[in-house]
Short mmCIF file of C-alpha atoms and ligand atoms in Angstrom, two decimals:
data_model
loop_
_atom_site.label_atom_id
_atom_site.label_comp_id
_atom_site.label_asym_id
_atom_site.label_seq_id
_atom_site.Cartn_x
_atom_site.Cartn_y
_atom_site.Cartn_z
CA MET A 206 29.97 -1.41 -156.84
CA THR A 207 27.02 -2.29 -154.58
CA LEU A 208 24.34 0.22 -153.69
CA LYS A 209 25.72 0.29 -150.12
CA GLY A 210 29.16 0.87 -151.56
CA SER A 211 27.96 3.71 -153.73
CA ILE A 212 26.23 5.39 -150.76
CA ASN A 213 29.47 5.10 -148.83
CA ALA A 214 31.38 6.46 -151.81
CA SER A 215 29.10 9.48 -152.11
CA LYS A 216 29.29 10.06 -148.35
CA PHE A 217 33.03 9.79 -148.63
CA ILE A 218 33.13 12.33 -151.48
CA ALA A 219 30.94 14.74 -149.48
CA PHE A 220 33.16 14.25 -146.42
CA ALA A 221 36.36 14.74 -148.45
CA THR A 222 34.92 17.85 -150.09
CA ALA A 223 33.98 19.31 -146.70
CA LEU A 224 37.43 18.46 -145.36
CA THR A 225 39.17 20.06 -148.34
CA ALA A 226 36.97 23.14 -148.09
CA GLY A 227 37.78 23.41 -144.36
CA ALA A 228 41.51 23.01 -144.99
CA CYS A 229 41.39 25.58 -147.82
CA TYR A 230 39.63 28.01 -145.48
CA VAL A 231 42.28 27.60 -142.77
CA ILE A 232 45.04 28.15 -145.38
CA PHE A 233 43.17 31.17 -146.72
CA ARG A 234 42.94 32.62 -143.17
CA PHE A 235 46.64 32.15 -142.54
CA LYS A 236 47.60 33.65 -145.91
CA ASP A 237 45.17 36.49 -145.34
CA ARG A 238 46.69 37.15 -141.94
CA ARG A 239 50.19 37.15 -143.42
CA ASN A 240 49.18 39.56 -146.14
CA ARG A 241 47.46 41.84 -143.66
CA GLU A 242 50.54 41.76 -141.46
CA ARG A 243 52.72 42.66 -144.46
CA ARG A 244 50.39 45.39 -145.58
CA GLY A 245 49.42 46.77 -142.24
CA ALA A 246 52.25 46.07 -139.84
CA THR A 247 51.39 49.45 -138.45
CA SER A 248 47.63 48.88 -138.08
CA PRO A 249 46.74 49.76 -134.47
CA ALA A 250 45.20 46.33 -133.75
CA THR A 251 48.29 44.52 -135.10
CA LYS A 252 50.55 46.80 -133.09
CA LEU A 253 48.63 46.15 -129.89
CA LEU A 254 48.60 42.43 -130.57
CA TYR A 255 52.35 42.52 -131.13
CA LYS A 256 52.80 44.21 -127.73
CA TYR A 257 50.81 41.43 -126.02
CA LYS A 258 52.79 38.78 -127.86
CA GLN A 259 55.99 40.30 -126.55
CA GLN A 260 54.67 40.47 -123.00
CA LEU A 261 53.18 36.98 -122.85
CA THR A 262 55.69 34.86 -124.77
CA LEU A 263 58.48 33.36 -122.69
CA THR A 264 61.98 34.40 -123.73
CA PRO A 265 64.97 32.04 -123.29
CA SER A 266 66.29 34.17 -120.43
CA GLN A 267 62.89 34.09 -118.64
CA ILE A 268 62.85 30.31 -119.06
CA THR A 269 66.27 29.98 -117.41
CA LYS A 270 65.39 32.35 -114.55
CA LEU A 271 62.01 30.78 -113.86
CA ASP A 272 63.42 27.26 -113.93
CA SER A 273 66.04 28.21 -111.36
CA GLU A 274 63.53 30.07 -109.14
CA LEU A 275 61.08 27.17 -109.26
CA GLN A 276 63.82 24.74 -108.22
CA GLY A 277 64.94 27.20 -105.52
CA GLN A 278 61.41 27.34 -104.04
CA ILE A 279 61.16 23.54 -104.19
CA ARG A 280 64.43 23.11 -102.23
CA ALA A 281 63.57 25.84 -99.71
CA GLY A 282 60.10 24.40 -99.15
CA LEU A 283 61.43 20.92 -98.43
CA LYS A 284 63.90 22.27 -95.90
CA ALA A 285 61.69 24.49 -93.72
CA GLU A 286 58.10 25.54 -93.12
CA ILE A 287 57.05 28.26 -95.55
CA THR A 288 54.87 31.12 -94.34
CA THR A 289 51.47 30.88 -95.99
CA ASN A 290 51.25 34.22 -97.78
CA GLY A 291 50.13 32.85 -101.14
CA LEU A 292 53.39 33.86 -102.81
CA HIS A 293 55.60 30.79 -102.33
CA MET A 294 55.24 27.11 -103.10
CA LEU A 295 54.42 25.41 -99.79
CA MET A 296 55.87 21.93 -100.51
CA LEU A 297 53.50 20.19 -98.11
CA PRO A 298 54.30 16.69 -96.82
CA THR A 299 51.32 14.35 -97.21
CA CYS A 300 52.16 11.71 -94.58
CA VAL A 301 52.03 9.07 -97.34
CA SER A 302 54.71 6.52 -96.50
CA GLN A 303 53.44 3.76 -98.82
CA ILE A 304 52.96 4.89 -102.40
CA PRO A 305 50.04 2.94 -103.94
CA ASN A 306 51.09 -0.20 -105.81
CA GLY A 307 47.81 -1.55 -107.19
CA GLU A 308 47.26 -3.99 -104.32
CA GLU A 309 44.81 -1.76 -102.45
CA THR A 310 41.35 -3.33 -102.18
CA GLY A 311 37.99 -2.53 -100.60
CA ASP A 312 34.68 -0.69 -100.87
CA ILE A 313 35.21 3.02 -100.46
CA TYR A 314 33.27 6.25 -100.86
CA ALA A 315 35.38 9.12 -102.16
CA ILE A 316 34.42 12.77 -101.63
CA ASP A 317 35.92 15.53 -103.75
CA VAL A 318 35.54 19.19 -102.75
CA GLY A 319 37.52 22.05 -104.19
CA GLY A 320 36.34 22.99 -107.65
CA THR A 321 33.13 24.20 -109.18
CA ASN A 322 31.49 20.84 -108.51
CA PHE A 323 31.14 18.65 -105.45
CA ARG A 324 31.55 14.96 -106.23
CA VAL A 325 31.04 11.72 -104.37
CA LYS A 326 31.93 8.36 -105.79
CA TYR A 327 31.58 4.76 -104.73
CA VAL A 328 34.54 2.61 -105.77
CA ARG A 329 35.14 -1.11 -105.35
CA LEU A 330 38.85 -1.88 -105.71
CA SER A 331 39.17 -5.51 -106.71
CA ALA A 332 41.40 -8.09 -104.99
CA GLU A 333 42.89 -8.51 -108.46
CA LYS A 334 45.87 -6.12 -108.85
CA SER A 335 45.12 -2.66 -110.32
CA LYS A 336 41.49 -3.41 -111.07
CA ILE A 337 38.54 -1.16 -110.32
CA GLU A 338 35.54 -3.48 -110.18
CA SER A 339 32.70 -1.00 -110.02
CA GLU A 340 32.07 2.70 -109.68
CA GLU A 341 29.07 4.96 -109.18
CA ASN A 342 29.03 8.77 -109.14
CA PHE A 343 27.11 11.76 -107.94
CA GLU A 344 28.01 15.31 -108.90
CA ALA A 345 26.46 18.67 -108.05
CA PRO A 346 27.61 22.28 -108.43
CA ILE A 347 28.56 24.01 -105.19
CA PRO A 348 26.33 27.10 -104.96
CA LYS A 349 28.18 30.41 -104.74
CA ASP A 350 26.57 31.27 -101.38
CA VAL A 351 27.85 27.96 -99.96
CA MET A 352 31.39 28.69 -101.24
CA THR A 353 31.37 32.04 -99.47
CA GLY A 354 29.14 31.29 -96.46
CA THR A 355 29.94 29.68 -93.14
CA GLY A 356 32.16 26.62 -92.71
CA SER A 357 29.35 24.67 -91.07
CA ALA A 358 27.03 25.36 -94.04
CA LEU A 359 29.71 24.05 -96.43
CA PHE A 360 30.28 20.89 -94.38
CA ASP A 361 26.52 20.34 -93.95
CA PHE A 362 26.20 20.59 -97.74
CA ILE A 363 28.94 17.96 -98.15
CA ALA A 364 27.68 15.62 -95.42
CA THR A 365 24.00 15.57 -96.41
CA ARG A 366 24.72 14.96 -100.09
CA THR A 367 27.27 12.27 -99.28
CA LEU A 368 24.87 10.47 -96.93
CA ASN A 369 22.01 10.68 -99.47
CA PHE A 370 24.29 9.09 -102.06
CA ILE A 371 25.47 6.38 -99.65
CA MET A 372 21.88 5.54 -98.62
CA ALA A 373 20.80 5.31 -102.25
CA HIS A 374 23.80 3.15 -103.09
CA GLU A 375 23.37 0.80 -100.13
CA GLY A 376 19.61 0.61 -100.70
CA GLY A 377 19.10 0.88 -96.91
CA GLN A 378 21.54 1.41 -94.10
CA SER A 379 24.28 -1.09 -93.38
CA LEU A 380 25.53 -1.49 -89.80
CA GLU A 381 29.17 -0.67 -90.47
CA PRO A 382 30.07 3.01 -90.87
CA PRO A 383 31.05 3.59 -94.51
CA LEU A 384 34.76 4.12 -95.25
CA VAL A 385 35.56 7.48 -96.83
CA GLY A 386 38.52 9.05 -98.64
CA PHE A 387 38.24 12.84 -98.45
CA CYS A 388 39.84 14.86 -101.21
CA PHE A 389 39.88 18.49 -100.07
CA SER A 390 41.64 20.43 -102.82
CA PHE A 391 43.27 23.24 -100.89
CA ALA A 392 46.55 23.78 -99.06
CA ILE A 393 46.43 21.50 -96.01
CA LYS A 394 49.11 21.07 -93.38
CA GLN A 395 48.79 17.35 -92.84
CA LEU A 396 48.97 16.24 -89.18
CA SER A 397 48.50 12.57 -89.99
CA PHE A 398 47.11 10.52 -92.86
CA ASN A 399 43.55 11.56 -92.00
CA ARG A 400 43.97 14.79 -90.09
CA GLY A 401 45.14 18.21 -91.15
CA ILE A 402 44.72 21.96 -90.94
CA LEU A 403 43.48 24.21 -93.72
CA LEU A 404 46.15 26.84 -94.40
CA ASP A 405 44.36 28.98 -96.97
CA TRP A 406 41.37 29.18 -99.27
CA THR A 407 41.67 29.67 -103.05
CA LYS A 408 39.38 29.43 -106.14
CA GLY A 409 36.72 31.77 -104.76
CA PHE A 410 36.07 29.85 -101.49
CA THR A 411 36.01 31.97 -98.35
CA CYS A 412 33.93 29.95 -95.85
CA SER A 413 34.35 31.25 -92.30
CA ASP A 414 35.87 29.25 -89.44
CA VAL A 415 37.67 26.69 -91.55
CA ILE A 416 41.20 28.14 -91.94
CA GLY A 417 43.24 26.82 -89.01
CA HIS A 418 40.81 23.91 -88.47
CA ASP A 419 40.81 20.24 -89.39
CA PRO A 420 38.45 19.61 -92.36
CA VAL A 421 38.04 15.97 -91.30
CA GLN A 422 36.83 16.98 -87.85
CA LEU A 423 34.44 19.51 -89.41
CA LEU A 424 33.15 16.77 -91.71
CA HIS A 425 32.69 14.35 -88.79
CA GLU A 426 30.71 17.00 -86.92
CA ALA A 427 28.53 17.56 -90.00
CA PHE A 428 27.95 13.79 -90.37
CA GLU A 429 26.90 13.79 -86.70
CA ARG A 430 24.42 16.62 -87.34
CA ALA A 431 23.09 14.75 -90.36
CA GLY A 432 22.53 11.64 -88.23
CA ARG A 433 25.11 9.11 -89.42
CA GLN A 434 28.84 8.68 -88.91
CA CYS A 435 31.35 7.65 -91.57
CA ARG A 436 35.02 6.73 -91.04
CA VAL A 437 37.25 9.17 -92.90
CA MET A 438 40.37 7.10 -93.54
CA ALA A 439 42.34 9.52 -95.70
CA LEU A 440 42.54 13.27 -96.21
CA LEU A 441 44.30 14.35 -99.39
CA ASN A 442 44.82 17.03 -101.99
CA ASP A 443 43.42 16.41 -105.51
CA THR A 444 46.95 16.30 -106.99
CA VAL A 445 47.85 13.55 -104.54
CA GLY A 446 44.65 11.82 -105.63
CA VAL A 447 45.41 11.95 -109.34
CA LEU A 448 48.97 10.76 -108.76
CA SER A 449 47.78 7.87 -106.55
CA ALA A 450 44.97 6.93 -108.95
CA HIS A 451 47.40 6.56 -111.84
CA ARG A 452 50.13 4.99 -109.74
CA TYR A 453 47.57 2.29 -108.86
CA LEU A 454 47.59 1.42 -112.59
CA ASP A 455 51.12 2.36 -113.63
CA GLN A 456 54.14 2.30 -111.32
CA ASN A 457 56.05 4.78 -113.54
CA THR A 458 53.71 7.58 -112.46
CA CYS A 459 55.75 10.14 -110.52
CA VAL A 460 53.82 13.42 -110.91
CA GLY A 461 50.13 14.31 -110.63
CA ILE A 462 48.92 17.63 -112.05
CA ILE A 463 45.54 19.32 -111.82
CA ILE A 464 44.63 22.00 -114.30
CA GLY A 465 40.98 22.90 -113.87
CA THR A 466 39.44 25.68 -111.81
CA GLY A 467 42.84 25.93 -110.07
CA THR A 468 46.19 24.31 -110.69
CA ASN A 469 48.73 22.39 -108.64
CA ALA A 470 51.13 19.43 -108.76
CA ALA A 471 52.23 16.64 -106.45
CA TYR A 472 55.24 14.40 -107.03
CA VAL A 473 57.09 11.43 -105.59
CA GLU A 474 60.00 12.50 -103.36
CA LYS A 475 62.58 10.63 -101.29
CA ILE A 476 61.57 10.79 -97.61
CA GLY A 477 65.14 11.70 -96.62
CA SER A 478 64.97 14.86 -98.77
CA VAL A 479 62.00 16.27 -96.85
CA LYS A 480 64.04 17.80 -94.05
CA LYS A 481 61.09 19.58 -92.45
CA TRP A 482 59.12 16.33 -91.95
CA SER A 483 60.02 13.66 -89.50
CA ALA A 484 58.56 10.42 -90.82
CA GLY A 485 59.59 8.46 -87.69
CA PRO A 486 62.64 6.43 -86.68
CA ASP A 487 61.52 3.21 -88.41
CA VAL A 488 61.05 4.80 -91.81
CA ASP A 489 63.75 4.22 -94.44
CA PRO A 490 64.94 7.68 -95.65
CA ASN A 491 65.36 6.19 -99.14
CA ALA A 492 61.69 5.19 -99.26
CA HIS A 493 59.31 7.54 -101.03
CA THR A 494 56.49 9.87 -100.11
CA ILE A 495 54.30 12.33 -102.00
CA ILE A 496 54.74 16.10 -101.76
CA ASN A 497 51.96 18.56 -102.53
CA THR A 498 53.85 21.50 -104.07
CA GLU A 499 51.03 24.11 -104.10
CA TRP A 500 52.70 25.54 -107.20
CA GLY A 501 49.74 27.87 -107.76
CA ALA A 502 51.35 30.09 -105.10
CA PHE A 503 54.65 30.41 -106.99
CA ASP A 504 55.54 33.97 -107.96
CA SER A 505 58.40 35.70 -109.71
CA SER A 506 59.03 39.03 -111.39
CA SER A 507 60.22 37.01 -114.43
CA LEU A 508 56.74 35.66 -115.18
CA PRO A 509 55.39 36.83 -118.55
CA ARG A 510 52.52 39.16 -117.61
CA CYS A 511 50.44 42.00 -118.97
CA GLU A 512 48.40 44.72 -117.30
CA GLU A 513 45.24 42.65 -117.65
CA ASP A 514 46.72 39.93 -115.39
CA TRP A 515 46.88 42.48 -112.58
CA GLU A 516 43.30 43.53 -113.28
CA VAL A 517 42.17 39.89 -113.05
CA ASP A 518 44.02 39.53 -109.76
CA ALA A 519 42.55 42.76 -108.39
CA ALA A 520 39.04 41.49 -109.13
CA THR A 521 39.50 38.27 -107.12
CA ILE A 522 38.63 37.58 -103.49
CA HIS A 523 42.19 36.41 -102.85
CA LYS A 524 43.91 39.49 -104.29
CA GLY A 525 47.72 39.38 -104.37
CA LYS A 526 47.89 35.63 -103.75
CA TYR A 527 48.26 32.50 -105.90
CA LEU A 528 49.44 34.62 -108.82
CA PHE A 529 50.87 31.68 -110.81
CA GLU A 530 47.46 29.98 -110.67
CA LYS A 531 45.87 33.18 -111.99
CA LEU A 532 48.04 33.06 -115.14
CA LEU A 533 47.23 29.41 -115.76
CA SER A 534 43.95 27.99 -114.65
CA GLY A 535 40.38 27.74 -115.89
CA MET A 536 38.94 30.12 -113.34
CA TYR A 537 41.03 33.00 -114.71
CA ILE A 538 42.41 32.67 -118.23
CA GLY A 539 39.15 33.33 -120.08
CA ASP A 540 38.95 36.56 -118.10
CA VAL A 541 42.52 37.53 -119.04
CA ALA A 542 41.71 37.08 -122.75
CA ARG A 543 38.42 38.94 -122.32
CA ARG A 544 40.12 41.93 -120.71
CA ILE A 545 42.76 42.08 -123.46
CA LEU A 546 40.04 42.01 -126.12
CA LEU A 547 37.99 44.59 -124.25
CA ARG A 548 40.98 46.92 -124.16
CA MET A 549 41.42 46.48 -127.92
CA ALA A 550 37.71 46.92 -128.54
CA ARG A 551 37.63 50.16 -126.55
CA ASP A 552 40.66 51.60 -128.29
CA PRO A 553 39.19 54.16 -130.74
CA SER A 554 42.19 53.81 -133.01
CA CYS A 555 41.60 50.05 -133.43
CA ILE A 556 37.84 49.90 -134.17
CA LEU A 557 38.13 46.15 -133.96
CA PHE A 558 34.39 45.50 -133.96
CA GLY A 559 31.74 47.50 -135.80
CA SER A 560 32.12 49.87 -138.71
CA LYS A 561 35.44 51.62 -139.39
CA ALA A 562 33.35 54.53 -140.66
CA SER A 563 31.97 55.10 -137.17
CA SER A 564 34.11 56.82 -134.60
CA ASP A 565 32.36 55.05 -131.71
CA PRO A 566 33.91 51.67 -130.93
CA LEU A 567 31.44 48.77 -130.73
CA ILE A 568 31.90 46.72 -127.58
CA PRO A 569 30.71 43.10 -127.94
CA VAL A 570 28.32 42.31 -125.13
CA ALA A 571 30.19 39.09 -124.20
CA LEU A 572 33.28 41.12 -123.38
CA THR A 573 31.53 43.27 -120.80
CA THR A 574 31.27 40.65 -118.04
CA LYS A 575 33.52 37.86 -116.75
CA GLU A 576 30.71 35.34 -117.29
CA GLY A 577 30.34 36.51 -120.91
CA PHE A 578 33.66 35.04 -121.95
CA PRO A 579 34.57 32.06 -119.74
CA THR A 580 37.56 29.79 -120.35
CA SER A 581 35.26 27.37 -122.20
CA ALA A 582 34.69 30.12 -124.83
CA LEU A 583 38.44 30.68 -125.11
CA ALA A 584 38.88 26.92 -125.59
CA LYS A 585 36.22 26.85 -128.31
CA VAL A 586 38.06 29.59 -130.21
CA VAL A 587 41.47 27.92 -129.86
CA GLU A 588 40.12 24.50 -130.88
CA ASP A 589 38.97 25.94 -134.21
CA PRO A 590 41.88 27.87 -135.80
CA GLY A 591 39.86 28.57 -138.94
CA MET A 592 36.75 29.71 -137.09
CA ARG A 593 34.47 31.64 -139.41
CA PRO A 594 33.57 35.24 -138.51
CA GLU A 595 29.85 34.27 -138.24
CA THR A 596 30.64 31.69 -135.55
CA MET A 597 32.98 34.05 -133.71
CA ALA A 598 30.32 36.80 -133.90
CA ARG A 599 27.85 34.44 -132.20
CA ILE A 600 30.34 33.69 -129.37
CA LEU A 601 30.92 37.41 -128.78
CA GLY A 602 27.29 38.41 -129.18
CA VAL A 603 27.69 40.78 -132.16
CA ALA A 604 25.77 40.76 -135.45
CA THR A 605 28.76 40.58 -137.78
CA MET A 606 32.48 40.57 -137.61
CA SER A 607 35.37 41.18 -140.01
CA VAL A 608 37.89 38.48 -140.87
CA GLU A 609 40.58 40.64 -139.29
CA ALA A 610 38.71 40.99 -135.97
CA CYS A 611 38.02 37.26 -135.98
CA ASP A 612 41.71 36.65 -136.44
CA VAL A 613 42.69 39.01 -133.62
CA VAL A 614 40.32 37.26 -131.17
CA SER A 615 41.71 33.93 -132.23
CA GLN A 616 45.31 35.04 -131.72
CA VAL A 617 44.65 36.56 -128.31
CA CYS A 618 42.97 33.36 -127.08
CA HIS A 619 45.80 31.27 -128.48
CA LEU A 620 48.40 33.49 -126.80
CA VAL A 621 46.80 33.23 -123.35
CA ALA A 622 46.29 29.44 -123.63
CA GLU A 623 49.83 28.90 -124.86
CA ARG A 624 51.32 30.90 -121.99
CA SER A 625 49.42 28.69 -119.56
CA ALA A 626 50.61 25.49 -121.28
CA GLN A 627 54.22 26.68 -121.37
CA LEU A 628 54.21 27.59 -117.68
CA ILE A 629 52.73 24.21 -116.75
CA ALA A 630 55.44 22.48 -118.81
CA LEU A 631 58.16 24.69 -117.32
CA ALA A 632 57.10 23.98 -113.74
CA LEU A 633 56.83 20.26 -114.49
CA CYS A 634 60.36 20.25 -115.96
CA ALA A 635 61.66 22.09 -112.87
CA ILE A 636 60.25 19.31 -110.67
CA LEU A 637 61.86 16.66 -112.87
CA ARG A 638 65.21 18.49 -112.73
CA HIS A 639 64.90 18.77 -108.97
CA THR A 640 64.29 15.02 -108.56
CA GLY A 641 67.27 14.30 -110.85
CA TRP A 642 65.19 12.45 -113.47
CA VAL A 643 66.21 14.88 -116.23
CA GLN A 644 69.90 14.45 -115.44
CA ASN A 645 69.59 10.69 -115.04
CA PRO A 646 66.43 9.32 -116.66
CA GLU A 647 66.57 5.74 -115.45
CA GLY A 648 63.37 4.72 -117.17
CA PRO A 649 60.13 6.01 -118.66
CA LEU A 650 58.09 8.39 -116.56
CA THR A 651 54.36 9.08 -116.49
CA VAL A 652 52.71 12.34 -115.53
CA ALA A 653 49.03 11.99 -114.60
CA PHE A 654 46.70 14.91 -115.34
CA ASP A 655 43.17 15.69 -114.28
CA GLY A 656 40.97 18.80 -114.31
CA GLY A 657 38.48 20.29 -116.75
CA MET A 658 40.98 22.35 -118.71
CA TYR A 659 43.16 19.36 -119.46
CA GLU A 660 40.24 17.04 -120.06
CA GLN A 661 38.06 19.21 -122.25
CA PHE A 662 40.61 21.24 -124.20
CA ALA A 663 42.45 19.02 -126.68
CA ALA A 664 44.49 21.80 -128.31
CA TYR A 665 45.74 22.78 -124.86
CA ARG A 666 46.92 19.22 -124.18
CA THR A 667 48.86 19.38 -127.45
CA MET A 668 50.43 22.70 -126.38
CA ILE A 669 51.65 21.17 -123.09
CA ARG A 670 53.08 18.14 -124.93
CA LYS A 671 54.88 20.41 -127.39
CA ALA A 672 56.30 22.64 -124.65
CA VAL A 673 57.59 19.66 -122.62
CA ASP A 674 59.35 18.31 -125.73
CA GLU A 675 60.80 21.74 -126.46
CA PHE A 676 62.07 22.30 -122.92
CA LEU A 677 63.61 18.84 -122.52
CA GLY A 678 64.47 17.98 -126.11
CA ALA A 679 62.62 15.44 -128.23
CA SER A 680 64.50 12.33 -127.11
CA LEU A 681 64.01 12.97 -123.38
CA GLY A 682 60.47 14.18 -124.02
CA ALA A 683 59.71 10.85 -125.70
CA LYS A 684 60.37 9.09 -122.38
CA ILE A 685 57.57 11.05 -120.71
CA THR A 686 53.97 9.98 -121.10
CA LEU A 687 51.29 12.54 -120.27
CA GLU A 688 48.12 10.72 -119.24
CA LEU A 689 44.63 11.99 -118.55
CA VAL A 690 43.08 10.29 -115.52
CA HIS A 691 39.36 10.70 -115.61
CA ASP A 692 38.03 11.37 -112.09
CA GLY A 693 41.57 10.96 -110.74
CA SER A 694 41.04 12.81 -107.48
CA CYS A 695 38.13 10.58 -106.44
CA VAL A 696 39.77 7.33 -107.51
CA GLY A 697 42.98 8.39 -105.73
CA ALA A 698 41.01 9.21 -102.57
CA ALA A 699 39.54 5.71 -102.69
CA VAL A 700 42.93 4.10 -103.25
CA LEU A 701 44.55 5.95 -100.33
CA ALA A 702 41.59 5.29 -98.03
CA ALA A 703 41.79 1.59 -98.94
CA ALA A 704 45.53 1.57 -98.21
CA ALA A 705 44.90 3.17 -94.80
CA THR A 706 42.15 0.66 -94.00
CA LEU A 707 44.43 -2.28 -94.84
CA GLU A 708 47.17 -0.77 -92.64
CA HIS A 709 44.70 -0.49 -89.71
CA GLN A 710 43.67 -4.11 -90.14
CA ASN A 711 47.28 -5.40 -90.11
C1 LIG B 981 44.70 24.71 -104.45
C2 LIG B 981 45.37 23.37 -104.54
C3 LIG B 981 44.62 22.49 -105.52
C4 LIG B 981 44.49 23.20 -106.87
C5 LIG B 981 43.74 22.38 -107.90
C6 LIG B 981 44.54 25.32 -105.84
O1 LIG B 981 43.83 26.51 -105.77
O2 LIG B 981 45.44 25.58 -103.63
O3 LIG B 981 45.45 22.75 -103.28
O4 LIG B 981 45.31 21.29 -105.67
O5 LIG B 981 43.83 24.42 -106.69
O6 LIG B 981 42.47 22.06 -107.49
#
């Protein structure tokens, strides 16, 4: 064996030892949990955990009811306008009459507003089919006071940053106004391909004087104030963007899902089925369009919920609305887990944290504020099923922690993440039943995903995959590919803006 080989061998042995030790620890934790459950099925923490498991795990009868209610809301929403009260899927037509096919070309700037971050991206779509030639990005967090201030302050924020990026990219100012695709990730009643009306705010945005107005017009006015006009060719939702971005690459893509700060889905629908939208006399009713479902606004008494879900809702700006989103998305689920853990921590009979000898419960500092236990912390816990108590103690801001408490935190986080994944899968399957693909799967189907929760939380992606396979059966599930599209909303905005530009030229 060479020296290099022996170094590799020793590294390999060290790696294998670490791996074996890790695996042994996970097995030890599971065995320990089982023993504790056997011994202490009546321990207050186990009892409380059991109650949450019962409340948050979908039963077969809930699955059947929810599937039928989801399909009912889909049908009703395609037939007639739905009142925007944040409690029904809106099923919004997008005015897309040409689904992207990879032949879109051009130099486009895409703007994405609607999550924690504002993004602008330059994209060159090549003349060669389905090829993105170059890209350049700018990203900045949207300050809280901008999210909750005036509409003109929000649009000034967007316009000035977009123009700064364009100037830097162009290296001067070209004569032609830049072409823009505008992804505005809220419920929009689309008046045309590049005009619409904001129906409602979500995700903590409350800017004044925007609901009931056209975001494209507000953006044009802000560009004017900032001293340079751009041509906004397309206005779209982020789900429509992610679907279009992946459809540009793969024609089997029929659904686009966002699971980040908020959640939503768009899917490909037959124009003739959208009774509430008149696409015009020349449009073939068998041709396809894209529908923005706004599934975050779905609600049903059959949803698996606990008291803490209502507390999370009560603490939001949009109380009583978008309740499905509040069970699922990144802005909320860390807070649900935190509130469950806080309740357990406060329960004097549990004494989850701190010494059992003391009668005063110890409340970990991280559990006392929403910011203390964000969804990223929940993800960290779920990603590491054998997390050691020292690591968990650091996340929660306590000095030490028992194996049992560590296990309880881990199970609560897992429970909340799994409920989210199952509901996403259930709503996706309802869409696929509605379109008839489940009953008659003519070919493979791709679902495109984007959003921080999907992108940065691998265990969560696995949970969605597993739930889809469980709901549809393994052989049908195998025909569905779930694909992550990085920066899907921006790329989709560029693709749709390019399609609109080509249509104008012809
Ligand atoms: C909005 C949707 C959006 C989703 C994901 C929801 O709060 O209502 O329009 O697609 O968030 O960003």
